[in-house]
Structures are given as C-alpha cells and as structure tokens.
C-alpha cells in the first residue's frame, strides 16, 4: 500500500469508529439526541481528519530521519500524546459553542475524551499496523 493510500485508509477507519463512540457517549452523558451529539462528533471528526493528516505526515517525516527504525511503545505513545494535545486546544471552545455547555464542562469532557483517545489511538495504531503492516517510514 502506498503511503498516501495507507493514510487515507487509516484516517477513514479511525474517524468512523471515533464518531460512533463519541456520539454515543455524549448522547448518554448529556441526555441529548444522538443527532445533536453525532453531528458534533462528525464536525470534530472533519477537523480531526485535517489535523490527523498533517500531524501524521509530519510525524512520519520525522520518523523517517531517525536512526532507530520501528515503532516502539514509547514512539507510539509520543505519537498519540502529540496528536491529542493539538486536538484538545481546538475542541474545548468548539464543544462549548456547539453543544451550548459551559467552557468548564467542555474542558472536563475534553480531558476525559483525550484520556480515552490516548488509549484508543494507541490500540487502534497497534491493530492497524498488525492488519496492514508497518508503513515504509518505520521499516
């Protein structure tokens, strides 16, 4: 699989499962219809897709220049932490506005989702790499 095709498959499958999990969780937690929370999840997914592509491209550019190849647990964790930190800064005000909740409440939800997505991203990447193999940059 070429690097570009691999990224598209990665992002599409990652975001599909993320939209479902976030939309459902927020619907339950906020007691709002899935349409409202699912549309929020879809919008954040679109933002995340752009960020994911840019971030992963930069990460793989950096990774390709490293003398140690492969994806250790530490490198995978660094990837997940960097990605989620960037999203957190974008999503707190957006969530507050879209779902009409206070910023402090959005902060709590976003921290919770960031912790969730740290685990989700790590496990998703591990599963994705075991199904599709490591990208050229890590070989």
JSON list of C-alpha atoms in Angstrom, two decimals:
[
{"chain": "A", "resi": 1, "resn": "UNK", "atom": "CA", "xyz": [0.00, 0.00, 0.00]},
{"chain": "A", "resi": 2, "resn": "UNK", "atom": "CA", "xyz": [1.42, 3.40, -0.91]},
{"chain": "A", "resi": 3, "resn": "UNK", "atom": "CA", "xyz": [1.94, 5.88, 1.95]},
{"chain": "A", "resi": 4, "resn": "UNK", "atom": "CA", "xyz": [-0.90, 8.15, 0.73]},
{"chain": "A", "resi": 5, "resn": "UNK", "atom": "CA", "xyz": [-3.40, 5.29, 0.35]},
{"chain": "A", "resi": 6, "resn": "UNK", "atom": "CA", "xyz": [-2.36, 3.95, 3.75]},
{"chain": "A", "resi": 7, "resn": "UNK", "atom": "CA", "xyz": [-3.03, 7.35, 5.36]},
{"chain": "A", "resi": 8, "resn": "UNK", "atom": "CA", "xyz": [-6.47, 7.62, 3.75]},
{"chain": "A", "resi": 9, "resn": "UNK", "atom": "CA", "xyz": [-7.47, 4.11, 4.89]},
{"chain": "A", "resi": 10, "resn": "UNK", "atom": "CA", "xyz": [-6.06, 4.83, 8.35]},
{"chain": "A", "resi": 11, "resn": "UNK", "atom": "CA", "xyz": [-7.86, 8.15, 8.77]},
{"chain": "A", "resi": 12, "resn": "UNK", "atom": "CA", "xyz": [-11.20, 6.92, 7.38]},
{"chain": "A", "resi": 13, "resn": "UNK", "atom": "CA", "xyz": [-11.34, 3.86, 9.63]},
{"chain": "A", "resi": 14, "resn": "UNK", "atom": "CA", "xyz": [-10.01, 5.74, 12.68]},
{"chain": "A", "resi": 15, "resn": "UNK", "atom": "CA", "xyz": [-12.61, 8.50, 12.36]},
{"chain": "A", "resi": 16, "resn": "UNK", "atom": "CA", "xyz": [-15.52, 6.18, 11.60]},
{"chain": "A", "resi": 17, "resn": "UNK", "atom": "CA", "xyz": [-15.11, 4.37, 14.91]},
{"chain": "A", "resi": 18, "resn": "UNK", "atom": "CA", "xyz": [-14.35, 7.64, 16.73]},
{"chain": "A", "resi": 19, "resn": "UNK", "atom": "CA", "xyz": [-17.60, 9.29, 15.51]},
{"chain": "A", "resi": 20, "resn": "UNK", "atom": "CA", "xyz": [-19.69, 6.37, 16.69]},
{"chain": "A", "resi": 21, "resn": "UNK", "atom": "CA", "xyz": [-18.05, 6.15, 20.11]},
{"chain": "A", "resi": 22, "resn": "UNK", "atom": "CA", "xyz": [-18.06, 9.90, 20.84]},
{"chain": "A", "resi": 23, "resn": "UNK", "atom": "CA", "xyz": [-21.56, 10.50, 19.52]},
{"chain": "A", "resi": 24, "resn": "UNK", "atom": "CA", "xyz": [-22.99, 7.65, 21.56]},
{"chain": "A", "resi": 25, "resn": "UNK", "atom": "CA", "xyz": [-21.08, 8.55, 24.74]},
{"chain": "A", "resi": 26, "resn": "UNK", "atom": "CA", "xyz": [-22.12, 12.21, 24.62]},
{"chain": "A", "resi": 27, "resn": "UNK", "atom": "CA", "xyz": [-25.72, 11.27, 23.90]},
{"chain": "A", "resi": 28, "resn": "UNK", "atom": "CA", "xyz": [-25.77, 9.15, 27.05]},
{"chain": "A", "resi": 29, "resn": "UNK", "atom": "CA", "xyz": [-23.79, 11.60, 29.22]},
{"chain": "A", "resi": 30, "resn": "UNK", "atom": "CA", "xyz": [-25.64, 14.77, 28.19]},
{"chain": "A", "resi": 31, "resn": "UNK", "atom": "CA", "xyz": [-29.05, 13.21, 27.65]},
{"chain": "A", "resi": 32, "resn": "UNK", "atom": "CA", "xyz": [-29.20, 14.81, 24.20]},
{"chain": "A", "resi": 33, "resn": "UNK", "atom": "CA", "xyz": [-30.38, 13.16, 20.99]},
{"chain": "A", "resi": 34, "resn": "UNK", "atom": "CA", "xyz": [-27.74, 11.23, 19.05]},
{"chain": "A", "resi": 35, "resn": "UNK", "atom": "CA", "xyz": [-28.43, 13.57, 16.10]},
{"chain": "A", "resi": 36, "resn": "UNK", "atom": "CA", "xyz": [-27.03, 16.51, 18.12]},
{"chain": "A", "resi": 37, "resn": "UNK", "atom": "CA", "xyz": [-24.10, 14.68, 19.63]},
{"chain": "A", "resi": 38, "resn": "UNK", "atom": "CA", "xyz": [-23.43, 12.67, 16.49]},
{"chain": "A", "resi": 39, "resn": "UNK", "atom": "CA", "xyz": [-23.35, 15.84, 14.38]},
{"chain": "A", "resi": 40, "resn": "UNK", "atom": "CA", "xyz": [-20.89, 17.33, 16.89]},
{"chain": "A", "resi": 41, "resn": "UNK", "atom": "CA", "xyz": [-18.79, 14.17, 16.61]},
{"chain": "A", "resi": 42, "resn": "UNK", "atom": "CA", "xyz": [-18.94, 14.38, 12.80]},
{"chain": "A", "resi": 43, "resn": "UNK", "atom": "CA", "xyz": [-17.81, 18.03, 12.80]},
{"chain": "A", "resi": 44, "resn": "UNK", "atom": "CA", "xyz": [-14.97, 17.34, 15.19]},
{"chain": "A", "resi": 45, "resn": "UNK", "atom": "CA", "xyz": [-14.06, 14.37, 13.04]},
{"chain": "A", "resi": 46, "resn": "UNK", "atom": "CA", "xyz": [-13.72, 16.60, 9.98]},
{"chain": "A", "resi": 47, "resn": "UNK", "atom": "CA", "xyz": [-11.42, 18.89, 11.94]},
{"chain": "A", "resi": 48, "resn": "UNK", "atom": "CA", "xyz": [-9.53, 15.88, 13.27]},
{"chain": "A", "resi": 49, "resn": "UNK", "atom": "CA", "xyz": [-9.12, 14.42, 9.77]},
{"chain": "A", "resi": 50, "resn": "UNK", "atom": "CA", "xyz": [-7.26, 17.52, 8.64]},
{"chain": "A", "resi": 51, "resn": "UNK", "atom": "CA", "xyz": [-5.16, 17.57, 11.79]},
{"chain": "A", "resi": 52, "resn": "UNK", "atom": "CA", "xyz": [-4.53, 13.82, 11.58]},
{"chain": "A", "resi": 53, "resn": "UNK", "atom": "CA", "xyz": [-3.23, 14.04, 8.02]},
{"chain": "A", "resi": 54, "resn": "UNK", "atom": "CA", "xyz": [-0.96, 16.99, 8.78]},
{"chain": "A", "resi": 55, "resn": "UNK", "atom": "CA", "xyz": [0.27, 15.55, 12.09]},
{"chain": "A", "resi": 56, "resn": "UNK", "atom": "CA", "xyz": [0.88, 12.02, 10.79]},
{"chain": "A", "resi": 57, "resn": "UNK", "atom": "CA", "xyz": [2.68, 13.35, 7.70]},
{"chain": "A", "resi": 58, "resn": "UNK", "atom": "CA", "xyz": [4.95, 15.41, 9.95]},
{"chain": "A", "resi": 59, "resn": "UNK", "atom": "CA", "xyz": [5.46, 12.51, 12.36]},
{"chain": "A", "resi": 60, "resn": "UNK", "atom": "CA", "xyz": [6.40, 10.13, 9.55]},
{"chain": "A", "resi": 61, "resn": "UNK", "atom": "CA", "xyz": [8.76, 12.77, 8.09]},
{"chain": "A", "resi": 62, "resn": "UNK", "atom": "CA", "xyz": [10.47, 12.95, 11.49]},
{"chain": "A", "resi": 63, "resn": "UNK", "atom": "CA", "xyz": [10.33, 9.18, 11.95]},
{"chain": "A", "resi": 64, "resn": "UNK", "atom": "CA", "xyz": [11.98, 8.51, 8.59]},
{"chain": "A", "resi": 65, "resn": "UNK", "atom": "CA", "xyz": [15.02, 10.53, 9.69]},
{"chain": "A", "resi": 66, "resn": "UNK", "atom": "CA", "xyz": [15.54, 8.57, 12.90]},
{"chain": "A", "resi": 67, "resn": "UNK", "atom": "CA", "xyz": [18.40, 6.08, 13.11]},
{"chain": "A", "resi": 68, "resn": "UNK", "atom": "CA", "xyz": [16.30, 3.64, 15.17]},
{"chain": "A", "resi": 69, "resn": "UNK", "atom": "CA", "xyz": [13.51, 2.19, 12.99]},
{"chain": "A", "resi": 70, "resn": "UNK", "atom": "CA", "xyz": [10.27, 0.55, 14.05]},
{"chain": "A", "resi": 71, "resn": "UNK", "atom": "CA", "xyz": [7.52, 1.71, 16.36]},
{"chain": "A", "resi": 72, "resn": "UNK", "atom": "CA", "xyz": [8.30, 1.12, 19.99]},
{"chain": "A", "resi": 73, "resn": "UNK", "atom": "CA", "xyz": [5.72, 1.60, 22.71]},
{"chain": "A", "resi": 74, "resn": "UNK", "atom": "CA", "xyz": [7.42, 4.88, 23.58]},
{"chain": "A", "resi": 75, "resn": "UNK", "atom": "CA", "xyz": [7.23, 6.15, 19.98]},
{"chain": "A", "resi": 76, "resn": "UNK", "atom": "CA", "xyz": [3.59, 5.10, 19.71]},
{"chain": "A", "resi": 77, "resn": "UNK", "atom": "CA", "xyz": [2.78, 6.86, 22.99]},
{"chain": "A", "resi": 78, "resn": "UNK", "atom": "CA", "xyz": [4.57, 10.04, 21.83]},
{"chain": "A", "resi": 79, "resn": "UNK", "atom": "CA", "xyz": [2.54, 9.98, 18.61]},
{"chain": "A", "resi": 80, "resn": "UNK", "atom": "CA", "xyz": [-0.76, 9.65, 20.49]},
{"chain": "A", "resi": 81, "resn": "UNK", "atom": "CA", "xyz": [0.08, 12.33, 23.09]},
{"chain": "A", "resi": 82, "resn": "UNK", "atom": "CA", "xyz": [1.14, 14.88, 20.47]},
{"chain": "A", "resi": 83, "resn": "UNK", "atom": "CA", "xyz": [-1.92, 14.27, 18.36]},
{"chain": "A", "resi": 84, "resn": "UNK", "atom": "CA", "xyz": [-4.38, 14.54, 21.26]},
{"chain": "A", "resi": 85, "resn": "UNK", "atom": "CA", "xyz": [-2.77, 17.66, 22.72]},
{"chain": "A", "resi": 86, "resn": "UNK", "atom": "CA", "xyz": [-3.34, 19.51, 19.45]},
{"chain": "A", "resi": 87, "resn": "UNK", "atom": "CA", "xyz": [-6.96, 18.44, 19.29]},
{"chain": "A", "resi": 88, "resn": "UNK", "atom": "CA", "xyz": [-7.65, 19.42, 22.88]},
{"chain": "A", "resi": 89, "resn": "UNK", "atom": "CA", "xyz": [-6.74, 23.05, 22.15]},
{"chain": "A", "resi": 90, "resn": "UNK", "atom": "CA", "xyz": [-9.14, 23.11, 19.20]},
{"chain": "A", "resi": 91, "resn": "UNK", "atom": "CA", "xyz": [-12.08, 21.22, 20.65]},
{"chain": "A", "resi": 92, "resn": "UNK", "atom": "CA", "xyz": [-12.77, 22.82, 24.04]},
{"chain": "A", "resi": 93, "resn": "UNK", "atom": "CA", "xyz": [-14.21, 26.10, 22.71]},
{"chain": "A", "resi": 94, "resn": "UNK", "atom": "CA", "xyz": [-15.87, 24.33, 19.78]},
{"chain": "A", "resi": 95, "resn": "UNK", "atom": "CA", "xyz": [-17.62, 21.85, 22.05]},
{"chain": "A", "resi": 96, "resn": "UNK", "atom": "CA", "xyz": [-18.81, 24.60, 24.38]},
{"chain": "A", "resi": 97, "resn": "UNK", "atom": "CA", "xyz": [-20.32, 26.52, 21.49]},
{"chain": "A", "resi": 98, "resn": "UNK", "atom": "CA", "xyz": [-21.81, 23.58, 19.52]},
{"chain": "A", "resi": 99, "resn": "UNK", "atom": "CA", "xyz": [-23.44, 21.81, 22.47]},
{"chain": "A", "resi": 100, "resn": "UNK", "atom": "CA", "xyz": [-24.25, 25.01, 24.40]},
{"chain": "A", "resi": 101, "resn": "UNK", "atom": "CA", "xyz": [-22.41, 23.94, 27.53]},
{"chain": "A", "resi": 102, "resn": "UNK", "atom": "CA", "xyz": [-20.08, 25.99, 29.75]},
{"chain": "A", "resi": 103, "resn": "UNK", "atom": "CA", "xyz": [-16.38, 26.06, 28.87]},
{"chain": "A", "resi": 104, "resn": "UNK", "atom": "CA", "xyz": [-15.53, 24.39, 32.19]},
{"chain": "A", "resi": 105, "resn": "UNK", "atom": "CA", "xyz": [-17.85, 21.48, 31.39]},
{"chain": "A", "resi": 106, "resn": "UNK", "atom": "CA", "xyz": [-16.40, 21.21, 27.88]},
{"chain": "A", "resi": 107, "resn": "UNK", "atom": "CA", "xyz": [-12.94, 21.13, 29.44]},
{"chain": "A", "resi": 108, "resn": "UNK", "atom": "CA", "xyz": [-13.91, 18.21, 31.68]},
{"chain": "A", "resi": 109, "resn": "UNK", "atom": "CA", "xyz": [-15.44, 16.29, 28.76]},
{"chain": "A", "resi": 110, "resn": "UNK", "atom": "CA", "xyz": [-12.49, 17.02, 26.50]},
{"chain": "A", "resi": 111, "resn": "UNK", "atom": "CA", "xyz": [-9.96, 15.90, 29.12]},
{"chain": "A", "resi": 112, "resn": "UNK", "atom": "CA", "xyz": [-11.98, 12.71, 29.53]},
{"chain": "A", "resi": 113, "resn": "UNK", "atom": "CA", "xyz": [-12.10, 12.18, 25.78]},
{"chain": "A", "resi": 114, "resn": "UNK", "atom": "CA", "xyz": [-8.39, 12.98, 25.48]},
{"chain": "A", "resi": 115, "resn": "UNK", "atom": "CA", "xyz": [-7.64, 10.22, 28.00]},
{"chain": "A", "resi": 116, "resn": "UNK", "atom": "CA", "xyz": [-9.98, 7.89, 26.15]},
{"chain": "A", "resi": 117, "resn": "UNK", "atom": "CA", "xyz": [-8.36, 8.73, 22.81]},
{"chain": "A", "resi": 118, "resn": "UNK", "atom": "CA", "xyz": [-4.85, 8.21, 24.15]},
{"chain": "A", "resi": 119, "resn": "UNK", "atom": "CA", "xyz": [-5.81, 4.59, 24.72]},
{"chain": "A", "resi": 120, "resn": "UNK", "atom": "CA", "xyz": [-7.95, 4.41, 21.57]},
{"chain": "A", "resi": 121, "resn": "UNK", "atom": "CA", "xyz": [-5.17, 5.82, 19.36]},
{"chain": "A", "resi": 122, "resn": "UNK", "atom": "CA", "xyz": [-2.53, 3.52, 20.79]},
{"chain": "A", "resi": 123, "resn": "UNK", "atom": "CA", "xyz": [-4.69, 0.42, 20.41]},
{"chain": "A", "resi": 124, "resn": "UNK", "atom": "CA", "xyz": [-6.03, 1.48, 17.01]},
{"chain": "A", "resi": 125, "resn": "UNK", "atom": "CA", "xyz": [-2.49, 2.04, 15.68]},
{"chain": "A", "resi": 126, "resn": "UNK", "atom": "CA", "xyz": [-1.33, -1.29, 17.05]},
{"chain": "A", "resi": 127, "resn": "UNK", "atom": "CA", "xyz": [-4.29, -3.09, 15.46]},
{"chain": "A", "resi": 128, "resn": "UNK", "atom": "CA", "xyz": [-3.99, -1.17, 12.18]},
{"chain": "A", "resi": 129, "resn": "UNK", "atom": "CA", "xyz": [-0.28, -1.97, 11.89]},
{"chain": "A", "resi": 130, "resn": "UNK", "atom": "CA", "xyz": [-0.88, -5.65, 12.64]},
{"chain": "A", "resi": 131, "resn": "UNK", "atom": "CA", "xyz": [-3.53, -5.83, 9.89]},
{"chain": "A", "resi": 132, "resn": "UNK", "atom": "CA", "xyz": [-1.78, -3.66, 7.25]},
{"chain": "A", "resi": 133, "resn": "UNK", "atom": "CA", "xyz": [1.86, -3.87, 8.34]},
{"chain": "A", "resi": 134, "resn": "UNK", "atom": "CA", "xyz": [4.20, -1.04, 9.26]},
{"chain": "A", "resi": 135, "resn": "UNK", "atom": "CA", "xyz": [4.44, 1.97, 6.93]},
{"chain": "A", "resi": 136, "resn": "UNK", "atom": "CA", "xyz": [7.56, 2.37, 4.79]},
{"chain": "A", "resi": 137, "resn": "UNK", "atom": "CA", "xyz": [8.84, 5.05, 7.19]},
{"chain": "A", "resi": 138, "resn": "UNK", "atom": "CA", "xyz": [9.06, 2.52, 10.05]},
{"chain": "A", "resi": 139, "resn": "UNK", "atom": "CA", "xyz": [10.67, -0.31, 8.08]}
]
